[in-house]
Structure formats: structure tokens, C-alpha cells
PDB file of C-alpha atoms in Angstrom:
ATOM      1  CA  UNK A  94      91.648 121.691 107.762  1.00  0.00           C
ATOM      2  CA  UNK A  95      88.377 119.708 108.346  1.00  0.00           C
ATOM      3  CA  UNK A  96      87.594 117.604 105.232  1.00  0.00           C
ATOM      4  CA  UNK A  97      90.772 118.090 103.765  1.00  0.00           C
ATOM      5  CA  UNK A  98      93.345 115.344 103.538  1.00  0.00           C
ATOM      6  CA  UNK A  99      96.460 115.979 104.586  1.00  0.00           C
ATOM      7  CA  UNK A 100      99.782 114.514 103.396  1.00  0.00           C
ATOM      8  CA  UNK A 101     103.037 113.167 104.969  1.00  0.00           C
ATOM      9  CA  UNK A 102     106.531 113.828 103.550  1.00  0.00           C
ATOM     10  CA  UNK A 103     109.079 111.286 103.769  1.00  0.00           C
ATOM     11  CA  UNK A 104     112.788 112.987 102.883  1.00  0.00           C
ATOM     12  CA  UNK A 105     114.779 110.725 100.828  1.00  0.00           C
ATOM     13  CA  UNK A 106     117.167 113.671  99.415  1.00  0.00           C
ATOM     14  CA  UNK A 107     120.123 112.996 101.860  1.00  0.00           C
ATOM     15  CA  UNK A 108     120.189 108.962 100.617  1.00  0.00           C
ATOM     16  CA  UNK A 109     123.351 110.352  98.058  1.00  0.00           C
ATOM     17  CA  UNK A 110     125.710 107.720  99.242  1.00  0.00           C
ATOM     18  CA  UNK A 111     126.520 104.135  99.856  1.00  0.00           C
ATOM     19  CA  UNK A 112     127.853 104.544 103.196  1.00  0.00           C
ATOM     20  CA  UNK A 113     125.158 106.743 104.468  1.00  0.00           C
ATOM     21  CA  UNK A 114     122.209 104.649 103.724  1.00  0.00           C
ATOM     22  CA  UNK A 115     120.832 101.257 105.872  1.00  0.00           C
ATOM     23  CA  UNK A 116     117.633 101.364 105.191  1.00  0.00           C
ATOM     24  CA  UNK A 117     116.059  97.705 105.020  1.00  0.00           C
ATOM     25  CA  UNK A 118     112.655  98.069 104.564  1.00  0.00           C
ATOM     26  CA  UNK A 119     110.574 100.907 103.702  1.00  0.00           C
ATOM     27  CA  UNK A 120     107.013 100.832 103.833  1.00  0.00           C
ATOM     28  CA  UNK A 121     105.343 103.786 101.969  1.00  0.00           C
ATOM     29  CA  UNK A 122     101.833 104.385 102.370  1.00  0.00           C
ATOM     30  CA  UNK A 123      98.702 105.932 100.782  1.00  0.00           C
ATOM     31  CA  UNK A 124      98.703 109.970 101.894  1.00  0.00           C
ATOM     32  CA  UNK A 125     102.899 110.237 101.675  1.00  0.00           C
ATOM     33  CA  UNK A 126     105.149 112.487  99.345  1.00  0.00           C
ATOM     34  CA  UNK A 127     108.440 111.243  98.603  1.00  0.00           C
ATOM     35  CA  UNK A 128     110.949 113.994  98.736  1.00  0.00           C
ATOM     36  CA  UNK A 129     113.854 113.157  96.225  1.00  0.00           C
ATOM     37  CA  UNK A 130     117.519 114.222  95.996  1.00  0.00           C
ATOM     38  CA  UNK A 131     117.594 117.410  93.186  1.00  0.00           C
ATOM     39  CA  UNK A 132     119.123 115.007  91.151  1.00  0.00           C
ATOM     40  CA  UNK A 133     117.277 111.854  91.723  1.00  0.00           C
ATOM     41  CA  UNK A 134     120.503 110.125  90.150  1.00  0.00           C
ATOM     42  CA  UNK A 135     122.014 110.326  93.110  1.00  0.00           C
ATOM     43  CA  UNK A 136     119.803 108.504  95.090  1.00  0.00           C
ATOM     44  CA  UNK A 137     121.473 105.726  96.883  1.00  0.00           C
ATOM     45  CA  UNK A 138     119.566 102.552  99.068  1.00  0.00           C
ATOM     46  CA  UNK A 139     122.340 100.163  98.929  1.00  0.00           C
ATOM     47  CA  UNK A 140     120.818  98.556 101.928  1.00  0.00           C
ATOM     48  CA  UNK A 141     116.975  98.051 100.997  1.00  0.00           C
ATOM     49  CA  UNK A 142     115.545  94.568 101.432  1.00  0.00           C
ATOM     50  CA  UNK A 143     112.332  95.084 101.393  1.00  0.00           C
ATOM     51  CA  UNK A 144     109.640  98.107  99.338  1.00  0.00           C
ATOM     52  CA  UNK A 145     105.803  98.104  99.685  1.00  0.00           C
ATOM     53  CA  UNK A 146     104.977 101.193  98.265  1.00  0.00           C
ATOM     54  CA  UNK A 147     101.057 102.292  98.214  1.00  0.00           C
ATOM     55  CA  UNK A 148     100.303 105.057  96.328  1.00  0.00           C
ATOM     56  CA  UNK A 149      97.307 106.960  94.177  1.00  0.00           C
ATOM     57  CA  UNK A 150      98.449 106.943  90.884  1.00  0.00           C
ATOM     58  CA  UNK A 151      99.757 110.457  89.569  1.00  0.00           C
ATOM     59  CA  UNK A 152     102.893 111.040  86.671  1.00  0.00           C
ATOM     60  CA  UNK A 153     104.727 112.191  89.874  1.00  0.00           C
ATOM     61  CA  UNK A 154     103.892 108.846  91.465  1.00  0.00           C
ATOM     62  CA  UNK A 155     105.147 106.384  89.086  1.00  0.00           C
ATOM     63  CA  UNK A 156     107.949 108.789  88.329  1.00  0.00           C
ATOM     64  CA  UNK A 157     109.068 108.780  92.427  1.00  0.00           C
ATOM     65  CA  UNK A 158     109.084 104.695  92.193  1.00  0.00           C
ATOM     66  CA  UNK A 159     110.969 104.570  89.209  1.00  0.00           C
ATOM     67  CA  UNK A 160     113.837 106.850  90.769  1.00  0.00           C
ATOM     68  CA  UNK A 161     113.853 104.362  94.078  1.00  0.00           C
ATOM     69  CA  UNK A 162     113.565 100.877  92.271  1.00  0.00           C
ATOM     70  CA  UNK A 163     116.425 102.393  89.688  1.00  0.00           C
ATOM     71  CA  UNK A 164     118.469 103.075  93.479  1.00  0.00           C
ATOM     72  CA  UNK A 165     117.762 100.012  95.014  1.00  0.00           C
ATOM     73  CA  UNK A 166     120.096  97.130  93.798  1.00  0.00           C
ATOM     74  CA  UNK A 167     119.104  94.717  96.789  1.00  0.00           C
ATOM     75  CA  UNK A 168     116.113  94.565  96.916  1.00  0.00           C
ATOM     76  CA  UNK A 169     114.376  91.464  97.080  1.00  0.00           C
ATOM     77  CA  UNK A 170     110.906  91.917  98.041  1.00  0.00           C
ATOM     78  CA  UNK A 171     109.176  94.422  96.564  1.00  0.00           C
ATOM     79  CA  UNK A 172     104.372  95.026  97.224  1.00  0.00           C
ATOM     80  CA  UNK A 173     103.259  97.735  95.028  1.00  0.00           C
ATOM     81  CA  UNK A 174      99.666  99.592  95.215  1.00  0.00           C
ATOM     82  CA  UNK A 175      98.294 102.170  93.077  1.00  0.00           C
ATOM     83  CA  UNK A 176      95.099 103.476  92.897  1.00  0.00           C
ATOM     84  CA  UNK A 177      93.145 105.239  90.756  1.00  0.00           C
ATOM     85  CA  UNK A 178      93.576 106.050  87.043  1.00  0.00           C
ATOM     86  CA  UNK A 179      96.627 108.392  86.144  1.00  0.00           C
ATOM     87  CA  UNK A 180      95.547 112.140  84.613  1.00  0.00           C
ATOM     88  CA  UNK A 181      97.306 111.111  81.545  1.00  0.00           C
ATOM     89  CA  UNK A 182      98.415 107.956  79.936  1.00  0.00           C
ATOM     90  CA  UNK A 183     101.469 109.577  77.880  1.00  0.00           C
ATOM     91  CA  UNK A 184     104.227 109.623  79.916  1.00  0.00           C
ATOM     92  CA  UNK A 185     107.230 108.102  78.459  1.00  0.00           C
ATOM     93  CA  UNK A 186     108.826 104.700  79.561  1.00  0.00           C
ATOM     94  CA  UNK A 187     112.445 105.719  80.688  1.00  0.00           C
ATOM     95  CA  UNK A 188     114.706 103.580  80.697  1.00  0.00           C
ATOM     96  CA  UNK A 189     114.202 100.119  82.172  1.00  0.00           C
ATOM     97  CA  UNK A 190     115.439  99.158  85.647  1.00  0.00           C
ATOM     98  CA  UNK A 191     117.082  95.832  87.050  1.00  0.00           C
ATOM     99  CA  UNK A 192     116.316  94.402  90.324  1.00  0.00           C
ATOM    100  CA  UNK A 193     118.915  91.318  90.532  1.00  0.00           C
ATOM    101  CA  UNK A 194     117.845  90.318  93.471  1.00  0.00           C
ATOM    102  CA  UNK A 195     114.072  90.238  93.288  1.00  0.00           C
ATOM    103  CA  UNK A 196     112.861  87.098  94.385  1.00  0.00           C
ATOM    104  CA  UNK A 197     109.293  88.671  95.177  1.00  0.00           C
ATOM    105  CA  UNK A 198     106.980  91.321  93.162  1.00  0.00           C
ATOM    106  CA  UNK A 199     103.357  91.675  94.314  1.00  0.00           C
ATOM    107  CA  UNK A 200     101.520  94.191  91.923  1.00  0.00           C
ATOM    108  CA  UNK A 201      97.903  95.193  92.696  1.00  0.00           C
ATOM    109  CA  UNK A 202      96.711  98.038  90.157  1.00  0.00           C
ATOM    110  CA  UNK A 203      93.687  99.941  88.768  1.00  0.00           C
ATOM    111  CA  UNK A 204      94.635 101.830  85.897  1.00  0.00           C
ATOM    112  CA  UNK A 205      95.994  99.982  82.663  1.00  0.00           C
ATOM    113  CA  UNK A 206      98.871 102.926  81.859  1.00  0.00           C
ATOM    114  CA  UNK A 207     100.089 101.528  85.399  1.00  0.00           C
ATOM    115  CA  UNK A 208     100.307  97.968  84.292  1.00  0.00           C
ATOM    116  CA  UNK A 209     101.801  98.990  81.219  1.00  0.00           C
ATOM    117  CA  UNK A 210     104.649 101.057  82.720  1.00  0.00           C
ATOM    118  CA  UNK A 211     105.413  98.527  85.617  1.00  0.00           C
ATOM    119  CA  UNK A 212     105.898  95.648  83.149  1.00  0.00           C
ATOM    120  CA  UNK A 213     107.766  97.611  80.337  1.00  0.00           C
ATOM    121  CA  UNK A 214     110.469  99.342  82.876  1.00  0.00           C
ATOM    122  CA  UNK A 215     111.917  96.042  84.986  1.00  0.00           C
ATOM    123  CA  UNK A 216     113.435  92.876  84.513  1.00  0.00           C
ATOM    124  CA  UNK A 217     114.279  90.743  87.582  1.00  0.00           C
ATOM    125  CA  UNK A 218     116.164  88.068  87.228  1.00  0.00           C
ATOM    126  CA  UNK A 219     115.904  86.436  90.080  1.00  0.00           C
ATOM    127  CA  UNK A 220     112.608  86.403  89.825  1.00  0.00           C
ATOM    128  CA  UNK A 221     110.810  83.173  92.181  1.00  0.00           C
ATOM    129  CA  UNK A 222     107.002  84.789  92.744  1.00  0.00           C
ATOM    130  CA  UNK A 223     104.940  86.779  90.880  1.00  0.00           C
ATOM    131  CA  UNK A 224     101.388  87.941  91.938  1.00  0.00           C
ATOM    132  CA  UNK A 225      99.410  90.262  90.173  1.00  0.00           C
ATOM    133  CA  UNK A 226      95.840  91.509  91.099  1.00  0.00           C
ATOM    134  CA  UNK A 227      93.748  93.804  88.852  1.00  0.00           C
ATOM    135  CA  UNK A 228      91.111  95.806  90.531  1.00  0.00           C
ATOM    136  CA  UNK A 229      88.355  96.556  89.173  1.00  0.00           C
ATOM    137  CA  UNK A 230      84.633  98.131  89.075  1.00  0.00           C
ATOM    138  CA  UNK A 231      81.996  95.612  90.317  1.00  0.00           C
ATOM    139  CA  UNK A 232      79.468  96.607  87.788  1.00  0.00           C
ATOM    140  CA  UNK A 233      82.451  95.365  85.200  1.00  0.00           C
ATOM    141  CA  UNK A 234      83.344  98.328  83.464  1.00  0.00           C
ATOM    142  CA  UNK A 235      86.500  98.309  81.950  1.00  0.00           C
ATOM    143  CA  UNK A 236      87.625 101.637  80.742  1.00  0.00           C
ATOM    144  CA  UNK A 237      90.841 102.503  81.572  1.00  0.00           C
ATOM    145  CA  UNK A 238      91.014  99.552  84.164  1.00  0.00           C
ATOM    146  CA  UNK A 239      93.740  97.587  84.383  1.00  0.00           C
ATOM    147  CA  UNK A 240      93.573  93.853  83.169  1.00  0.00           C
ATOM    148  CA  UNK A 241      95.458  90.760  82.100  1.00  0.00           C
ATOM    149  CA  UNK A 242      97.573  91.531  78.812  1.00  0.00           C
ATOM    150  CA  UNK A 243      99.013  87.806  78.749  1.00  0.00           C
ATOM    151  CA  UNK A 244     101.659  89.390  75.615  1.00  0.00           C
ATOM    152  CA  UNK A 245     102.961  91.984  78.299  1.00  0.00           C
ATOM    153  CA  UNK A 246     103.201  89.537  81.219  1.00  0.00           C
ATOM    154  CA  UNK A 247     105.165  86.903  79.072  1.00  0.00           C
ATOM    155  CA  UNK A 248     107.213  89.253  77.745  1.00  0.00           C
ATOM    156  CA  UNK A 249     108.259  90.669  81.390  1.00  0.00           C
ATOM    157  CA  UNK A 250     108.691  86.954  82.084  1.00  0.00           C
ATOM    158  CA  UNK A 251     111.379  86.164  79.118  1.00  0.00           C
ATOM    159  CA  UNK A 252     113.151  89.245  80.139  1.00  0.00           C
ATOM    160  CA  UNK A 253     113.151  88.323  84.122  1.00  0.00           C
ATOM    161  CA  UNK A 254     113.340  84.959  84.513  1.00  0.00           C
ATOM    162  CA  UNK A 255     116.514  83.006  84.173  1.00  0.00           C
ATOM    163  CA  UNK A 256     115.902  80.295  86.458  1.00  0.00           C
ATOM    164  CA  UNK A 257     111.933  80.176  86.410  1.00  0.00           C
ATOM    165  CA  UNK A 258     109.248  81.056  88.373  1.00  0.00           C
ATOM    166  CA  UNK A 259     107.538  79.014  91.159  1.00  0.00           C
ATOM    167  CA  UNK A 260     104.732  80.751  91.927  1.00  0.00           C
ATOM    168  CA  UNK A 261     102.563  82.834  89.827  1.00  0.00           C
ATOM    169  CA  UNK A 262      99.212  84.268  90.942  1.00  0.00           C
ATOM    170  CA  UNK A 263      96.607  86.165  88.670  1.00  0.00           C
ATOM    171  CA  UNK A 264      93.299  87.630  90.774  1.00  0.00           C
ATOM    172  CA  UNK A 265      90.808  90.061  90.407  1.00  0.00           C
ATOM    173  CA  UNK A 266      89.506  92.388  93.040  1.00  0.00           C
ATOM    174  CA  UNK A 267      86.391  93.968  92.540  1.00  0.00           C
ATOM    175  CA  UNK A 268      85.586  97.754  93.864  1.00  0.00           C
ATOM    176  CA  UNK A 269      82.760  99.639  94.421  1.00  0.00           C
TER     177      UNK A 269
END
């Protein structure tokens, strides 16, 4: 339909098993639905290396990532995206997810609840980069944007970082 945009599915829902997954890297972009199992428990990617998942920021959204970090034990590389602010800042932080072998998280994010919820839900031991760009209005508004909240980031840190951290990037991305 002219003017309207139109959305891509990816089907996830037959991942159920170690043996039946070798997916290395997944690359999911702006415009794609993620179709989980029925129980997204079951998902299995044994075999993922490597997640940059792009994304405009809906309850559905950050509930779809949660349900493939929580499945991916091997992952070491992981570039998220979300844009835009969420309808509604009150979904509850589930239970938090390890990442093992995540060497590499790249975060850029609008919204603050995003930030939040990101931060509170992993720890990553392995932890060796961390970059982190806000994005925000160029006329410097701030409402609901997401910024620097140095208590959250140091208290991701302590929980991640055994050995610590090499690189660490902070940055700030302005948007029409």
C-alpha cells in the first residue's frame, strides 16, 4: 500500500533445540517482526556469535530481545538500536540474563525506559568493550530521552566485569 510501511517477519519458532540451530550471526533490522516459539522458553541459539538487533522501541520489542539474549549463551558480540520512546515506561524487569561470553556490547538508544531495562536485565562477564551512545534532540530537550545515569552504568559494570574493561566509550548523537 503506497505510504504505508510494510514489515518483514523473521520465524524464530522452530529454534526449540540445540541440535537444530547454527545460526552465527543474526542481523535484525529496523521494519522486522520476530516470530517466537509459543513458549519463548524454548527458544534455543546455541550457535549465535554475533546479534545486531535494530529496532523501534515497543513493549513487544524489548520483550522479543529479552527472549533471544536469555537463548543465546555464546554470544559474544552483541550492537543494539532502538528508536523512539516506548508507549509506556512500566513494564516490568524480568528476570536478568547472562551473556558469559560477551566480550562486545554496543548500545545506541533514545528513550531512557530503554536504558534502564538494558542495564538492569544483563550481566556479562566477560565483558572487554563497552560503547554506549545516547541520541538525542538537537534543540536539547530531554524528556524522556535517554542519557548518562553514571549509578546505573557502574552498577552494570560491578555486576559484569570480572576481569575489567578495556575500552569504554560514552557519545552523544544528536537528531533532528
Amino acid at each position: 500500500y503506497p505510504g504505508r510501511a510494510s514489515t518483514a517477519h523473521f520465524d524464530l519458532s522452530h529454534n526449540i533445540s540445540d541440535d537444530d540451530s547454527y545460526l552465527e550471526d543474526l542481523t535484525v533490522g529496523f521494519r522486522v517482526a520476530v516470530q517466537l516459539p509459543l513458549n519463548p522458553d524454548a527458544l534455543r541459539l546455541p550457535s549465535l556469535r554475533s546479534l545486531h538487533y535494530k529496532a523501534y522501541e515497543t513493549v513487544k520489542t524489548l520483550d522479543d530481545l529479552r527472549w533471544i539474549l536469555s537463548a543465546s549463551h555464546n554470544l559474544r558480540c552483541l550492537n543494539i538500536e532502538i528508536a523512539r520512546n516506548p508507549p509506556s515506561d512500566n513494564m516490568a524487569i524480568r528476570s536478568s540474563i547472562f551473556l558469559p561470553r560477551l566480550h562486545s556490547l554496543s548500545l545506541n538508544l533514545t528513550s531512557r525506559f530503554a536504558t534502564k531495562y538494558l542495564f538492569d536485565i544483563m550481566t556479562c562477564p566477560s565483558l572487554r568493550e563497552l560503547n554506549f551512545y545516547v541520541h538525542g534532540l538537537a534543540d536539547g530537550s530531554t524528556e524522556g530521552r535517554a542519557y548518562l545515569e553514571p549509578h546505573r552504568i557502574r552498577d552494570f559494570l560491578v555486576r559484569s566485569c570480572s576481569p575489567p574493561l578495556e575500552k569504554l566509550r560514552f557519545g552523544w548523537v544528536a537528531m533532528d
